[in-house]
mmCIF file of C-alpha atoms in Angstrom:
data_model
loop_
_atom_site.group_PDB
_atom_site.id
_atom_site.type_symbol
_atom_site.label_atom_id
_atom_site.label_comp_id
_atom_site.label_asym_id
_atom_site.label_seq_id
_atom_site.Cartn_x
_atom_site.Cartn_y
_atom_site.Cartn_z
ATOM 1 C CA MET A 1 -9.130 2.224 9.930
ATOM 2 C CA ASP A 2 -10.424 4.807 12.363
ATOM 3 C CA LEU A 3 -13.828 6.428 12.005
ATOM 4 C CA GLU A 4 -12.441 9.776 10.870
ATOM 5 C CA ASN A 5 -10.472 8.186 8.020
ATOM 6 C CA GLN A 6 -13.493 6.107 7.024
ATOM 7 C CA GLN A 7 -15.492 9.316 6.683
ATOM 8 C CA ARG A 8 -12.711 10.969 4.656
ATOM 9 C CA VAL A 9 -12.566 8.034 2.248
ATOM 10 C CA LYS A 10 -16.355 7.945 1.930
ATOM 11 C CA ASP A 11 -16.507 11.700 1.231
ATOM 12 C CA LEU A 12 -13.738 11.492 -1.376
ATOM 13 C CA ALA A 13 -15.401 8.567 -3.136
ATOM 14 C CA GLU A 14 -18.713 10.433 -3.231
ATOM 15 C CA LYS A 15 -17.058 13.618 -4.501
ATOM 16 C CA HIS A 16 -14.714 12.123 -7.106
ATOM 17 C CA GLY A 17 -16.279 8.728 -7.855
ATOM 18 C CA ALA A 18 -14.993 5.410 -6.559
ATOM 19 C CA GLU A 19 -13.446 4.638 -9.952
ATOM 20 C CA ASN A 20 -11.102 7.619 -9.465
ATOM 21 C CA ILE A 21 -9.820 6.699 -6.004
ATOM 22 C CA VAL A 22 -6.904 4.455 -5.061
ATOM 23 C CA VAL A 23 -6.197 3.853 -1.384
ATOM 24 C CA ILE A 24 -2.650 3.200 -0.194
ATOM 25 C CA VAL A 25 -2.375 1.697 3.287
ATOM 26 C CA GLY A 26 0.755 1.467 5.362
ATOM 27 C CA ALA A 27 -0.206 -0.716 8.314
ATOM 28 C CA ALA A 28 2.722 -2.526 9.912
ATOM 29 C CA GLU A 29 0.890 -5.857 10.218
ATOM 30 C CA ALA A 30 -0.838 -7.933 7.569
ATOM 31 C CA GLU A 31 -4.030 -8.276 9.601
ATOM 32 C CA SER A 32 -4.376 -4.509 10.054
ATOM 33 C CA ALA A 33 -3.666 -3.879 6.375
ATOM 34 C CA ALA A 34 -6.258 -6.461 5.334
ATOM 35 C CA LEU A 35 -8.857 -4.963 7.671
ATOM 36 C CA ALA A 36 -8.317 -1.501 6.181
ATOM 37 C CA ALA A 37 -8.475 -2.933 2.661
ATOM 38 C CA GLU A 38 -11.676 -4.810 3.401
ATOM 39 C CA THR A 39 -13.192 -1.664 4.883
ATOM 40 C CA VAL A 40 -12.669 0.451 1.759
ATOM 41 C CA ARG A 41 -13.737 -2.343 -0.582
ATOM 42 C CA LEU A 42 -16.609 -4.101 1.164
ATOM 43 C CA GLY A 43 -17.556 -1.907 4.117
ATOM 44 C CA ASP A 44 -16.577 -1.721 7.767
ATOM 45 C CA PRO A 45 -16.509 -5.316 9.071
ATOM 46 C CA THR A 46 -16.600 -4.037 12.669
ATOM 47 C CA PHE A 47 -19.964 -2.346 12.006
ATOM 48 C CA ALA A 48 -18.772 0.723 13.913
ATOM 49 C CA GLY A 49 -17.937 3.342 11.313
ATOM 50 C CA PRO A 50 -19.308 5.419 8.460
ATOM 51 C CA LEU A 51 -18.508 2.625 5.989
ATOM 52 C CA THR A 52 -20.732 0.098 7.745
ATOM 53 C CA GLY A 53 -22.751 -1.506 4.978
ATOM 54 C CA VAL A 54 -21.131 0.744 2.351
ATOM 55 C CA GLN A 55 -19.352 -1.185 -0.378
ATOM 56 C CA LEU A 56 -17.160 1.378 -2.103
ATOM 57 C CA GLY A 57 -15.173 -1.237 -4.037
ATOM 58 C CA LEU A 58 -12.091 0.967 -4.020
ATOM 59 C CA GLU A 59 -8.750 -0.148 -5.365
ATOM 60 C CA VAL A 60 -6.431 -0.583 -2.406
ATOM 61 C CA TYR A 61 -2.757 -1.444 -2.099
ATOM 62 C CA HIS A 62 -0.155 -1.534 0.634
ATOM 63 C CA ALA A 63 2.855 0.734 0.259
ATOM 64 C CA VAL A 64 5.199 -2.286 0.111
ATOM 65 C CA GLU A 65 3.365 -4.009 -2.741
ATOM 66 C CA PRO A 66 5.091 -4.069 -6.119
ATOM 67 C CA GLU A 67 1.972 -2.558 -7.727
ATOM 68 C CA PHE A 68 2.677 0.618 -5.749
ATOM 69 C CA LYS A 69 6.436 0.427 -5.411
ATOM 70 C CA ASP A 70 6.958 0.099 -9.160
ATOM 71 C CA VAL A 71 5.115 3.331 -9.987
ATOM 72 C CA VAL A 72 6.757 5.725 -7.531
ATOM 73 C CA ASP A 73 10.139 7.394 -7.670
ATOM 74 C CA GLU A 74 12.721 4.916 -6.358
ATOM 75 C CA ASP A 75 14.663 7.506 -4.341
ATOM 76 C CA ILE A 76 11.542 8.827 -2.646
ATOM 77 C CA TYR A 77 10.338 5.286 -1.929
ATOM 78 C CA ASP A 78 13.686 4.351 -0.378
ATOM 79 C CA ASP A 79 13.727 7.542 1.685
ATOM 80 C CA GLN A 80 10.161 7.264 2.966
ATOM 81 C CA ILE A 81 9.451 3.518 3.102
ATOM 82 C CA GLY A 82 12.707 1.636 2.572
ATOM 83 C CA MET A 83 13.651 1.306 6.242
ATOM 84 C CA MET A 84 10.198 0.039 7.211
ATOM 85 C CA GLU A 85 10.261 -2.475 4.387
ATOM 86 C CA MET A 86 13.270 -4.088 6.057
ATOM 87 C CA VAL A 87 11.418 -4.761 9.320
ATOM 88 C CA LEU A 88 7.948 -5.621 8.035
ATOM 89 C CA ASP A 89 6.826 -9.073 6.977
ATOM 90 C CA VAL A 90 6.398 -7.919 3.381
ATOM 91 C CA ASP A 91 5.403 -11.327 1.997
ATOM 92 C CA GLU A 92 2.669 -11.742 4.605
ATOM 93 C CA ILE A 93 1.338 -8.235 3.928
ATOM 94 C CA ILE A 94 1.314 -8.798 0.162
ATOM 95 C CA GLU A 95 -0.495 -12.123 0.581
ATOM 96 C CA ALA A 96 -3.111 -10.550 2.863
ATOM 97 C CA MET A 97 -3.739 -7.710 0.419
ATOM 98 C CA HIS A 98 -4.077 -10.112 -2.516
ATOM 99 C CA ASP A 99 -6.498 -12.223 -0.485
ATOM 100 C CA VAL A 100 -8.729 -9.199 0.115
ATOM 101 C CA ARG A 101 -8.654 -8.136 -3.528
ATOM 102 C CA ASP A 102 -9.301 -11.712 -4.726
ATOM 103 C CA ALA A 103 -12.157 -12.325 -2.266
ATOM 104 C CA GLU A 104 -14.823 -10.922 -4.556
#
């Protein structure tokens, strides 16, 4: 997650409260998705951005996870994400996201 997006997430969490924020990531690789998830939950592990040492504890999901997919309009999901879902390693992404959420 780049520094600008880290600052946006931090500002939104401060403005609206972390309990009111859900982050949806769309990284194409499990490792990138997990890094973004860890950043918004536990702080920037690279120690380079605004979330360094800031544990927001935000809920975070990947766009291909059932927790997200099941709550959005099926036609919109298919139109916007369906093609990518066919080329991504969905199982690996889901496992990585669960690992981050279960790490605490």
